[in-house]
XYZ file of C-alpha atoms in Angstrom:
567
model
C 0.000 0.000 0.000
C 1.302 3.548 -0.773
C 2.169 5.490 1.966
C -0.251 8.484 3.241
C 0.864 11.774 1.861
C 2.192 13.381 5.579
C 2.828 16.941 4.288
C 1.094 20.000 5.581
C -2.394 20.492 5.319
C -1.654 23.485 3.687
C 0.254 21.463 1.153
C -1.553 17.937 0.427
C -4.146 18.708 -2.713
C -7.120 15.792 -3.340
C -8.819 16.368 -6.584
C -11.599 17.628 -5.042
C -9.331 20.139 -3.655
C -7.849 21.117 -6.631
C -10.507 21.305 -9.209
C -8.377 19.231 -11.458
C -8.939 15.609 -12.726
C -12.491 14.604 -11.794
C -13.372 17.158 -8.995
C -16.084 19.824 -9.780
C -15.887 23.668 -9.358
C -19.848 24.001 -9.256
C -22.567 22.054 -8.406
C -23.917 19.107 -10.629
C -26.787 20.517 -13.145
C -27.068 23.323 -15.523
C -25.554 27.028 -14.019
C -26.927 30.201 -14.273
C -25.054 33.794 -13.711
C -25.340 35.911 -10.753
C -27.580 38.321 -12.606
C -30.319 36.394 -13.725
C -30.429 34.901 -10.360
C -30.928 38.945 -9.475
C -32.912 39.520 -11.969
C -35.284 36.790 -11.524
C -35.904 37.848 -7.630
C -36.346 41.287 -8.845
C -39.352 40.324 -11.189
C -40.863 38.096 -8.911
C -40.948 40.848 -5.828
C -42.249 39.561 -2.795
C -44.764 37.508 -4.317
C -45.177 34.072 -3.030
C -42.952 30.958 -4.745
C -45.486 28.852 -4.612
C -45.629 26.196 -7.719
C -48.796 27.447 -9.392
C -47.533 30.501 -9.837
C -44.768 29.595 -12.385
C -46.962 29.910 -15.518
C -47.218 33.449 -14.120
C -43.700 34.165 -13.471
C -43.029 33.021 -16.921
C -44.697 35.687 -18.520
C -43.193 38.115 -15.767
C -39.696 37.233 -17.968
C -41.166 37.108 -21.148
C -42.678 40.646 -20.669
C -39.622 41.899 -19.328
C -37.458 40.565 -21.820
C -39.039 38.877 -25.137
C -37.768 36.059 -24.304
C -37.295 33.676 -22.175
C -33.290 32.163 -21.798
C -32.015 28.952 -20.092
C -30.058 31.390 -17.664
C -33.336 32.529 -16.910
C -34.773 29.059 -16.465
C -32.162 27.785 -14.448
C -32.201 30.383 -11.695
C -36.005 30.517 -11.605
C -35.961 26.667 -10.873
C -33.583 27.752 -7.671
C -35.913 30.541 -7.071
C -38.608 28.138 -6.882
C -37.209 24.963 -5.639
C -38.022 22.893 -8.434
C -36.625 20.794 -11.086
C -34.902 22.658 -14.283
C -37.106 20.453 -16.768
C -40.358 21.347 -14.828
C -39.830 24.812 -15.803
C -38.468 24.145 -19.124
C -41.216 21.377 -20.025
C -44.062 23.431 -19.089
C -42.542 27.311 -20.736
C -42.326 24.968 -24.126
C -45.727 23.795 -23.861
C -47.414 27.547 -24.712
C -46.702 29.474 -27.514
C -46.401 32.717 -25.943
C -43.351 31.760 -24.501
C -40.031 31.975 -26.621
C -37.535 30.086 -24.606
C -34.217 30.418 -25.991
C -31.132 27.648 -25.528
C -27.908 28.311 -24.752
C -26.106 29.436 -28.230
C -29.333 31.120 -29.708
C -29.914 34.143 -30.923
C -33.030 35.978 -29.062
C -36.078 37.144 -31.310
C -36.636 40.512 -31.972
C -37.859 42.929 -30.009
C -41.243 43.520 -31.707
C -43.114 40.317 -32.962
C -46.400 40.398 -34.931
C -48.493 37.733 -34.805
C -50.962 37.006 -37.515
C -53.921 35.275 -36.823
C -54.699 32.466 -39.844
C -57.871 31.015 -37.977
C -60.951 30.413 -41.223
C -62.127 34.178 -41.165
C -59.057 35.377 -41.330
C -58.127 33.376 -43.769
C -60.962 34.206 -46.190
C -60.061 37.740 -45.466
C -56.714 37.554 -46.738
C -54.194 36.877 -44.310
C -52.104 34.659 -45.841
C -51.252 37.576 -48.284
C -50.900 40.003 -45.862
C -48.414 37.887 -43.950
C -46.136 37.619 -46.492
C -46.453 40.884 -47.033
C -45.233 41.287 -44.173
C -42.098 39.440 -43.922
C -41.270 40.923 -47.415
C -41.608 44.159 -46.047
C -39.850 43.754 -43.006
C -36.565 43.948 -41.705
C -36.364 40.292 -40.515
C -33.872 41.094 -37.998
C -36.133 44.001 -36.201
C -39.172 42.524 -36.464
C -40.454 38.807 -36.274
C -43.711 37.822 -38.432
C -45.169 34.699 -37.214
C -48.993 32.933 -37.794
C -50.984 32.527 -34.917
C -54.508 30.626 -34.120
C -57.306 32.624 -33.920
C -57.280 35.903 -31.579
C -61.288 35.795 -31.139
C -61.383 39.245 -33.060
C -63.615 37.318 -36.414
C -65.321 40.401 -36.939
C -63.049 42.585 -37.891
C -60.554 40.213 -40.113
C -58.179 39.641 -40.849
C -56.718 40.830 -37.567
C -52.962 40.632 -36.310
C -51.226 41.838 -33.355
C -47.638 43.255 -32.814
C -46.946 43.689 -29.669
C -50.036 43.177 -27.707
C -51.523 45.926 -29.936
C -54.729 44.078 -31.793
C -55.049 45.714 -35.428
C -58.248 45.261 -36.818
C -58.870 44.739 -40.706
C -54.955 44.790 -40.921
C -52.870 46.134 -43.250
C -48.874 46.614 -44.434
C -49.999 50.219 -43.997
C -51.890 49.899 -40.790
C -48.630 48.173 -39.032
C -45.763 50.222 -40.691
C -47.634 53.499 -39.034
C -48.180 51.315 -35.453
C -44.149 50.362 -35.779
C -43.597 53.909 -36.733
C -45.945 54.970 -33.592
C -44.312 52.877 -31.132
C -47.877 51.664 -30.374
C -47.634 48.197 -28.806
C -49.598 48.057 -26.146
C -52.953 46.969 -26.004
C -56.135 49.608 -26.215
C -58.797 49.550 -23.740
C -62.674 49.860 -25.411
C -65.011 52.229 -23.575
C -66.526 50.190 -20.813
C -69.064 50.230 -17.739
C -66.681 50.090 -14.879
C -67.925 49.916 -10.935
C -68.719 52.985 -10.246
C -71.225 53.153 -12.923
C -72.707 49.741 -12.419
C -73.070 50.067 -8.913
C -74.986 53.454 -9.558
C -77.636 51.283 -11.393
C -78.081 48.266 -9.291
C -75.314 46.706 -9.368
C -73.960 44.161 -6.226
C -77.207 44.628 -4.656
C -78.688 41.122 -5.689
C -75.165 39.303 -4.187
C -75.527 41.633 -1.102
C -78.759 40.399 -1.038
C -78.421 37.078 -0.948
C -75.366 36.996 1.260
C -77.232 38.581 3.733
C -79.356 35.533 4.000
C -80.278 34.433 0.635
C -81.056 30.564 -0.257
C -78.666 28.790 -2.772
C -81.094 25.586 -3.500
C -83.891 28.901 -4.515
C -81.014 30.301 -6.393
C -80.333 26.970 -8.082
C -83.865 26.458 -9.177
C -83.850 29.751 -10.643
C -80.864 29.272 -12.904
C -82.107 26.057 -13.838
C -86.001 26.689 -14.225
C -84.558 29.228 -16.803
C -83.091 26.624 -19.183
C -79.465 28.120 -18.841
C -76.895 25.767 -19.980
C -73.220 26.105 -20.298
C -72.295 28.354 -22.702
C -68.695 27.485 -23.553
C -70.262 24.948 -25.730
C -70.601 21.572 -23.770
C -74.652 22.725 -23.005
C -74.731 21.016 -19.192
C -77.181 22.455 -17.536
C -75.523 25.472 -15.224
C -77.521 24.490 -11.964
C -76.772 21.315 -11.890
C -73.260 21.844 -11.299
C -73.672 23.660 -8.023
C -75.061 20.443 -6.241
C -72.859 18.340 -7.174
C -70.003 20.629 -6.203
C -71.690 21.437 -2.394
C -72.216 18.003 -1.861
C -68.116 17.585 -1.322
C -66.874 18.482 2.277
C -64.214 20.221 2.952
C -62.771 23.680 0.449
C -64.623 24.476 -2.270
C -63.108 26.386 -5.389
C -64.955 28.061 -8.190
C -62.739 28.322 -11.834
C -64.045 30.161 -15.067
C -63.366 29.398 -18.162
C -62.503 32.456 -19.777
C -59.685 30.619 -22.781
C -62.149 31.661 -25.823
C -60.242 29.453 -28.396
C -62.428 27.920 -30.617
C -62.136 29.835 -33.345
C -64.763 31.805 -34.669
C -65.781 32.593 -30.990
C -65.721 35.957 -29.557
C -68.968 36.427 -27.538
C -67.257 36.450 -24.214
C -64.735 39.080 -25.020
C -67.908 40.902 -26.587
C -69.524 40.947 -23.094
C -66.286 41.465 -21.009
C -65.048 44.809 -23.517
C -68.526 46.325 -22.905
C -69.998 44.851 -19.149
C -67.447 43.081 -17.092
C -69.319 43.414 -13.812
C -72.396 41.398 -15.332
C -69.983 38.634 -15.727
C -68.065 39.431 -12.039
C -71.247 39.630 -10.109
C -72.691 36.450 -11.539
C -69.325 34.822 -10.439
C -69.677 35.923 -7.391
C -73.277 34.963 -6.848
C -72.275 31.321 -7.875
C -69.456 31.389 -5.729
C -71.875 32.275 -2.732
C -73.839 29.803 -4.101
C -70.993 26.698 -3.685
C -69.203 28.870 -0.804
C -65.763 28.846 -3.031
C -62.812 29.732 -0.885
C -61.226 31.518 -4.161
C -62.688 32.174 -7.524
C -59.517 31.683 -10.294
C -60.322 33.355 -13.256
C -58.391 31.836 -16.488
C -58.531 34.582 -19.279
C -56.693 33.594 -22.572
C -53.632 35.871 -22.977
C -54.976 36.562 -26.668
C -57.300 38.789 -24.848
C -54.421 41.759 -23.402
C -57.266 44.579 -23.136
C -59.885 42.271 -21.057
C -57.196 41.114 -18.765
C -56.161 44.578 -17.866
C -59.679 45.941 -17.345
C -60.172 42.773 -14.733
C -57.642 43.848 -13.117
C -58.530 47.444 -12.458
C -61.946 46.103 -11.631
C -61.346 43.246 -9.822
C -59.131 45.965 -7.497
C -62.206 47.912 -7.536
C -64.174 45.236 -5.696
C -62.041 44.710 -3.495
C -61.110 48.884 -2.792
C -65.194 48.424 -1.825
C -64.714 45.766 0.533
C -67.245 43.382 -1.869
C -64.527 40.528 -1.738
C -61.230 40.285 0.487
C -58.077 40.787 -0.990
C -56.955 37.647 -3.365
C -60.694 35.909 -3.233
C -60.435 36.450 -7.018
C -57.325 35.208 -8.364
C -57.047 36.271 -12.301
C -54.614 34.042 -14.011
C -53.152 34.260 -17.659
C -53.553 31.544 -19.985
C -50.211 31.275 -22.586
C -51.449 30.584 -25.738
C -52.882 27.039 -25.783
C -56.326 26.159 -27.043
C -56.089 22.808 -24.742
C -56.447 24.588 -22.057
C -60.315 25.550 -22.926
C -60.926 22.129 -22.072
C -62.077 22.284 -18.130
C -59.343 19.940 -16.506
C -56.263 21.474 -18.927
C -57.314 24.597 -17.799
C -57.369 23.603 -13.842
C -53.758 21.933 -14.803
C -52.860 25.563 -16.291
C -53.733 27.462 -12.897
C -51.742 24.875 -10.885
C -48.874 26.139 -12.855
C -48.517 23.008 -15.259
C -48.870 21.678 -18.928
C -52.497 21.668 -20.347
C -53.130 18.217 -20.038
C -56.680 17.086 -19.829
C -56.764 14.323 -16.811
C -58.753 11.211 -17.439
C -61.924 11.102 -15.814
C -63.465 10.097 -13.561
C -63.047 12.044 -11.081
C -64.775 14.847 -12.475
C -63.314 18.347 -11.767
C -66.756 18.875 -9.331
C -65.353 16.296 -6.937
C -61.457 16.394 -7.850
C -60.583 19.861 -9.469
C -58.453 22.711 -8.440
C -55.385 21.679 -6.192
C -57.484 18.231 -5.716
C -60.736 20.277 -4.060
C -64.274 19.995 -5.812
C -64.361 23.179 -8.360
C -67.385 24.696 -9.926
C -66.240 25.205 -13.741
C -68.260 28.063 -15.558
C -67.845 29.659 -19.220
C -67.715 33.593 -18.566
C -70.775 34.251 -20.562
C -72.940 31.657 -18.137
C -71.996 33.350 -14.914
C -73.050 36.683 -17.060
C -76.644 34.855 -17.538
C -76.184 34.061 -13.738
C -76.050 37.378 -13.105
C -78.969 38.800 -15.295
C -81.490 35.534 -14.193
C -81.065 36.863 -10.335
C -81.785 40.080 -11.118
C -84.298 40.058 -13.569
C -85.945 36.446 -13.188
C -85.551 33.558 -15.015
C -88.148 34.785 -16.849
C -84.959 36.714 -19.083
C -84.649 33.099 -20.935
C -87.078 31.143 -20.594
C -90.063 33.339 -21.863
C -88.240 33.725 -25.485
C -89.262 30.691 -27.955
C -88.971 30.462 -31.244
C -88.985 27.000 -33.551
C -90.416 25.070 -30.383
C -86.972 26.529 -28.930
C -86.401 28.078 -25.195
C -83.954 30.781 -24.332
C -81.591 33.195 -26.134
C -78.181 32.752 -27.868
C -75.252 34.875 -28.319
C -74.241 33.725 -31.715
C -70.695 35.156 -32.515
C -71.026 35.787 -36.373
C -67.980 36.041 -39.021
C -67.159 35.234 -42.774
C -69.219 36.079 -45.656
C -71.793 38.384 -44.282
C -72.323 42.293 -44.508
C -71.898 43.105 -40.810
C -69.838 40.365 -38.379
C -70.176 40.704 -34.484
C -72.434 39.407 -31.906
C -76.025 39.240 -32.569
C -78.153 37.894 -29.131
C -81.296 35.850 -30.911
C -83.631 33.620 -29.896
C -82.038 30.179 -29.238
C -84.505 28.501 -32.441
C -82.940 31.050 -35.080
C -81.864 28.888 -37.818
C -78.604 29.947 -40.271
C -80.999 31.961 -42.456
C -82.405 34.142 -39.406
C -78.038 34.613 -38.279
C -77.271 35.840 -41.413
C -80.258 38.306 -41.684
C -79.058 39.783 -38.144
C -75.955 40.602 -39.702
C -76.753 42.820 -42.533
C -77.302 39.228 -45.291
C -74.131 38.347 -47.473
C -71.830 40.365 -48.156
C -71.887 42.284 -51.714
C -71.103 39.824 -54.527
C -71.296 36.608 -52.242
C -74.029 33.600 -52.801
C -74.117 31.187 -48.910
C -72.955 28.285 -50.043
C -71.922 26.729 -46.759
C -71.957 27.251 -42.923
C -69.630 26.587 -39.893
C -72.782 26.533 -37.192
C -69.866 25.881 -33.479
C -66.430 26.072 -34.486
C -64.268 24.215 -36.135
C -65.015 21.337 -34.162
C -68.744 21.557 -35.682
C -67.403 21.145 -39.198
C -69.745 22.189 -42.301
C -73.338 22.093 -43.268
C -74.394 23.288 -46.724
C -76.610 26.174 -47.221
C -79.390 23.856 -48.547
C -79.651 22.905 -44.965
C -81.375 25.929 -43.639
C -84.371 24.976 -41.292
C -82.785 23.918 -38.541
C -82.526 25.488 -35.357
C -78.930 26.562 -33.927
C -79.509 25.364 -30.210
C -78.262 22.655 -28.269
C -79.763 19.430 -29.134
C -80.883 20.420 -32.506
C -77.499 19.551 -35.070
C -76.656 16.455 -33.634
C -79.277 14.135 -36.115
C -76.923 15.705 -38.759
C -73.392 14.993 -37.308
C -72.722 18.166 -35.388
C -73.501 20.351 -32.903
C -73.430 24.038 -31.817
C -71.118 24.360 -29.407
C -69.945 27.988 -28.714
C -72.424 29.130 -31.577
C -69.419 30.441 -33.695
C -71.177 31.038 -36.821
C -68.858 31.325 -39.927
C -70.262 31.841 -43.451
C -68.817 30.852 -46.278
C -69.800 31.770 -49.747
C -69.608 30.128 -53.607
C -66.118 31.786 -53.369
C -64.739 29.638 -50.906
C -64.263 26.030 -51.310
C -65.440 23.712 -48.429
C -62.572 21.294 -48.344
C -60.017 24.325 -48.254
C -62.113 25.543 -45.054
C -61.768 22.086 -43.659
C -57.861 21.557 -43.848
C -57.484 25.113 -42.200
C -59.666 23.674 -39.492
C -57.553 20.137 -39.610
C -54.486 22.129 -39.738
C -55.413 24.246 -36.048
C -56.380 20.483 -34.964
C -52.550 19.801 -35.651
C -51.267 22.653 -34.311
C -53.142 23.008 -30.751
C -53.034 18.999 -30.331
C -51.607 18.994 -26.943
C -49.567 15.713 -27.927
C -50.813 13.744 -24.638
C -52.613 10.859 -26.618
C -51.605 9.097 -29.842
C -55.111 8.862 -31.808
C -55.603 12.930 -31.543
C -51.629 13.644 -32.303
C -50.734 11.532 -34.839
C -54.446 11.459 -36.391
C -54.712 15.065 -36.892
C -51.172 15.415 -38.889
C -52.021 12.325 -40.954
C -55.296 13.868 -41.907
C -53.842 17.231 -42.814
C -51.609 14.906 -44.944
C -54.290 13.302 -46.875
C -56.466 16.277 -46.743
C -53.696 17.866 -49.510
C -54.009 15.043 -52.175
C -55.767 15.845 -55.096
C -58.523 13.116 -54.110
C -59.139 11.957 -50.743
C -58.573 8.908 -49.616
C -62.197 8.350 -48.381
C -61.944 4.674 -47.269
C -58.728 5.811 -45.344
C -60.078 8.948 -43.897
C -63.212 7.258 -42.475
C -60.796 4.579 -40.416
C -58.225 7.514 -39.192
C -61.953 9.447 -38.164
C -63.121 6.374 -36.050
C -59.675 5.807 -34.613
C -59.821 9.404 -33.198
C -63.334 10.366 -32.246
C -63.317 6.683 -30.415
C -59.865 7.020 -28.787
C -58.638 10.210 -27.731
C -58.948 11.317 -24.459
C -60.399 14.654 -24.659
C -62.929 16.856 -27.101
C -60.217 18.022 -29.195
C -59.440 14.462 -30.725
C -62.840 13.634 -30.446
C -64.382 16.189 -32.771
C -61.693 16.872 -34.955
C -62.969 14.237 -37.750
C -66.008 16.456 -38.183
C -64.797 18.551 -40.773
C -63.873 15.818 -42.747
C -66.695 13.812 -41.844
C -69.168 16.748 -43.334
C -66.713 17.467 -46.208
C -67.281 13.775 -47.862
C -71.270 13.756 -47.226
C -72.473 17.077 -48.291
C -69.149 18.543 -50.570
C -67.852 15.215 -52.049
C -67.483 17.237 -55.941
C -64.517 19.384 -54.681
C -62.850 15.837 -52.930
């Protein structure tokens, strides 16, 4: 055996001593720098590091600095006591977040997004986007395409900055760059000092002072209000089966308008927020929710900022404590309009959709029953409990109760939100908004989304309502109404709807992920496979775990029955 080294301690080097040979001069993992680790505590203030916050710090960086880097990711994870690759896995999962690897060059400062969703489409925006990028100084500015922005009525739309520009133009955005005007523009709106004035709070005042939820319920549901983010469950319903759970109670709402076409809650929000807030709040009494989370897509810059002014309003008034509403921002995923990817979104996570059961009224929010509401239910919340349910279900038309906000784009003279009886058929939608545009014939008709597919205009009788589409393979869903004319082609419309399927496919199952690029694949042959498509159709609507999979096939579906001379 060797002898032991007897010098001085001073003297005798080990490796790990030394830093040569196999010892380390850092801890194992990736490093960051000294500065972001500064920075990063500077951004996130003395806000709490809790885990379900991260989505939120993540935009605190990419605010701050257009861009997200792996310095940045690295001391964040040390900020928050959690794994590198939890930060990094979930930051990749949104679009809104540009994460950049070490060795990359950062994006520009200024990035304009251009939305390429069906109305926009039809409106032009592929042209305009290259337009763009030939126009542009590549290195200045970044031009990318982006899902739809739930602005339909005024396409084609695009946004640089968070600066929305409606009916867009080369000219339009060289005079914004020129501006400096990036920043989002807040509509004229009713905030709480004027709503109060006329009303307003006094119904939730009301019944917190003693009102009587199960009353409350039957109200809501003796007035035929279902949910309005398309799934049509009847709103009272829910608030049973969420009291029913001991222990804390949470109320989320849906606020991630993605489906394109949509734009009926942003319609509601721009104009009368505290409809919707008070109608949250009454259903919160109603469940006794220990926090309301609101989940607003971060498409949507100007209706975030005027919750938060109002939301510190109501609680300047002493109507809720301090952080009983908790607004979150959504990063650009359309998965995460599905109920449980959006609870996996507020606890800080990837968009998933869980596999149920449980349902999100027993296991939902942090693992606590949750009361999940679209925005514009809890606004029909609101009005039923102040005006009756009498406000629905005294309209019929067609043998149909209720009203419908039907958000209306494409072909027609005047797009935007038209509120109509719920039995209105496509002919009655398109009357509302001014009849076809000059020099357009209705050919065809997009009655929920993309997820509804297409009906032909010879199909014209039937009422848009819940219930009513499904004999003919589709539904209503958010009633996104988009109107196509004998200058569109159906099976174009149906690969821009396959290609969004491809794009906002949140990867988690195989049938949805791999089904929706191999249709987009056979979608572009000359002739369509039929026999093929049918199989890859049953695979997915059978299979995948969640609505998106489920009711992507539609378009295709509708394409080969009612359009099969253009296939």
């Amino acid at each position: 055996m060797a002898p032991l080294d007897t010098k001085p301690s001073g003297a005798a080097k080990g490796v790990w001593k030394s830093g040569k040979g196999k010892g380390r001069h850092t801890p194992k993992g990736r490093q960051f720098t000294d500065e972001a680790q500064a920075e990063i505590a500077r951004l996130l203030g003395d806000r709490p590091r809790r885990r379900d916050l991260l989505i939120e710090f993540l935009h605190l960086i990419q605010d701050e600095h257009g861009h997200i880097s792996a310095d940045h990711i690295a001391a964040l994870a040390v900020e928050m006591r959690i794994g590198q690759a939890e930060v990094y896995e979930t930051a990749t999962f949104y679009a809104h977040f540009d994460v950049v690897k070490e060795g990359e060059t950062p994006p520009p400062a200024l990035t304009i997004r251009v939305c390429d969703s069906l109305s926009c489409e039809m409106a032009g925006a592929q042209q305009l986007q290259k337009a763009l990028e030939d126009g542009l100084d590549a290195s200045q500015v970044r031009v990318v395409r982006a899902p739809c922005m739930g602005r339909c009525d005024t396409a084609p739309v695009l946004e640089i900055g968070h600066n929305h520009i409606d009916h867009a133009t080369p000219e339009k955005v060289q005079a914004a760059i020129a501006a400096d005007d990036t920043h989002a523009h807040l509509p004229d709106y009713e905030a709480f000092a004027a709503y109060e004035a006329n009303g307003g709070y006094a119904k939730l005042k009301e019944l917190r002072d003693g009102g009587d939820w199960e009353q409350v319920q039957e109200d809501i549901l003796s007035s035929g209000l279902r949910g309005l983010g398309g799934a049509g469950f009847p709103s009272g319903k829910k608030w049973g089966f969420v009291r029913m759970n001991e222990g804390t109670r949470y109320l989320a709402v849906n606020g991630d308008e993605g489906e394109p076409g949509t734009f009926k809650d942003r319609y509601y929000l721009e104009r009368t927020p505290h409809v919707f807030l008070e109608g949250m709040l009454i259903a919160a009494w109603a469940v006794e929710a220990e926090t309301c989370f609101i989940y607003m897509r971060d498409e949507y810059p100007a209706v975030l900022e005027i919750l938060r002014r109002e939301i510190a309003a109501l609680e300047q008034a002493e109507i809720v404590a301090p952080g009983y509403i908790d607004l979150r921002r959504g990063g650009g995923a359309y998965i995460c309009g599905e109920e449980s990817a959006m609870i996996e979104s507020i606890e800080g996570k990837k968009g998933l959709p869980r596999h149920r059961p449980p349902f999100v009224a027993q296991v939902g929010v942090f693992n606590r029953p949750t009361l999940v509401h679209n925005v514009e239910t809890l606004y029909w919340v609101s009005k039923i409990c102040r005006e009756g349910p009498q406000v629905l279900n005294s309209v019929e038309k067609n043998g149909r109760k209720g009203l419908r906000s039907y958000s209306v784009s494409g072909r027609v003279a005047k797009p935007g939100v038209y509120l109509l009886p719920a039995g209105s058929t496509i002919l009655d939608v398109i009357d509302a908004a001014g009849g076809m545009a000059d020099g357009h014939v209705f050919k065809a008709y997009q009655p929920g989304g993309p997820s509804s597919g297409l009906l032909p205009s010879h199909i014209d009788d039937v009422p848009l309502d819940f219930d009513t589409l499904q004999p003919l393979g589709t539904f209503i869903g958010s009633a996104a109404v988009v109107v196509l004319s004998d200058q569109d082609t159906a099976r174009d419309a149906a690969l821009n709807m396959l290609r969004f399927f491809e794009d906002e496919s949140c990867g988690q199952c195989t049938p949805c992920r791999a089904g929706c690029e191999k249709a987009v694949k056979l979608m572009q042959a000359d002739k369509w496979d039929t026999d093929l498509l049918e199989d890859l159709c049953q695979v997915m609507g059978d299979a995948s775990i969640c609505g998106l999979g489920q009711a992507a096939p539609n378009p295709i579906r509708l394409v080969i029955k009612h359009f099969a001379d253009e296939i």
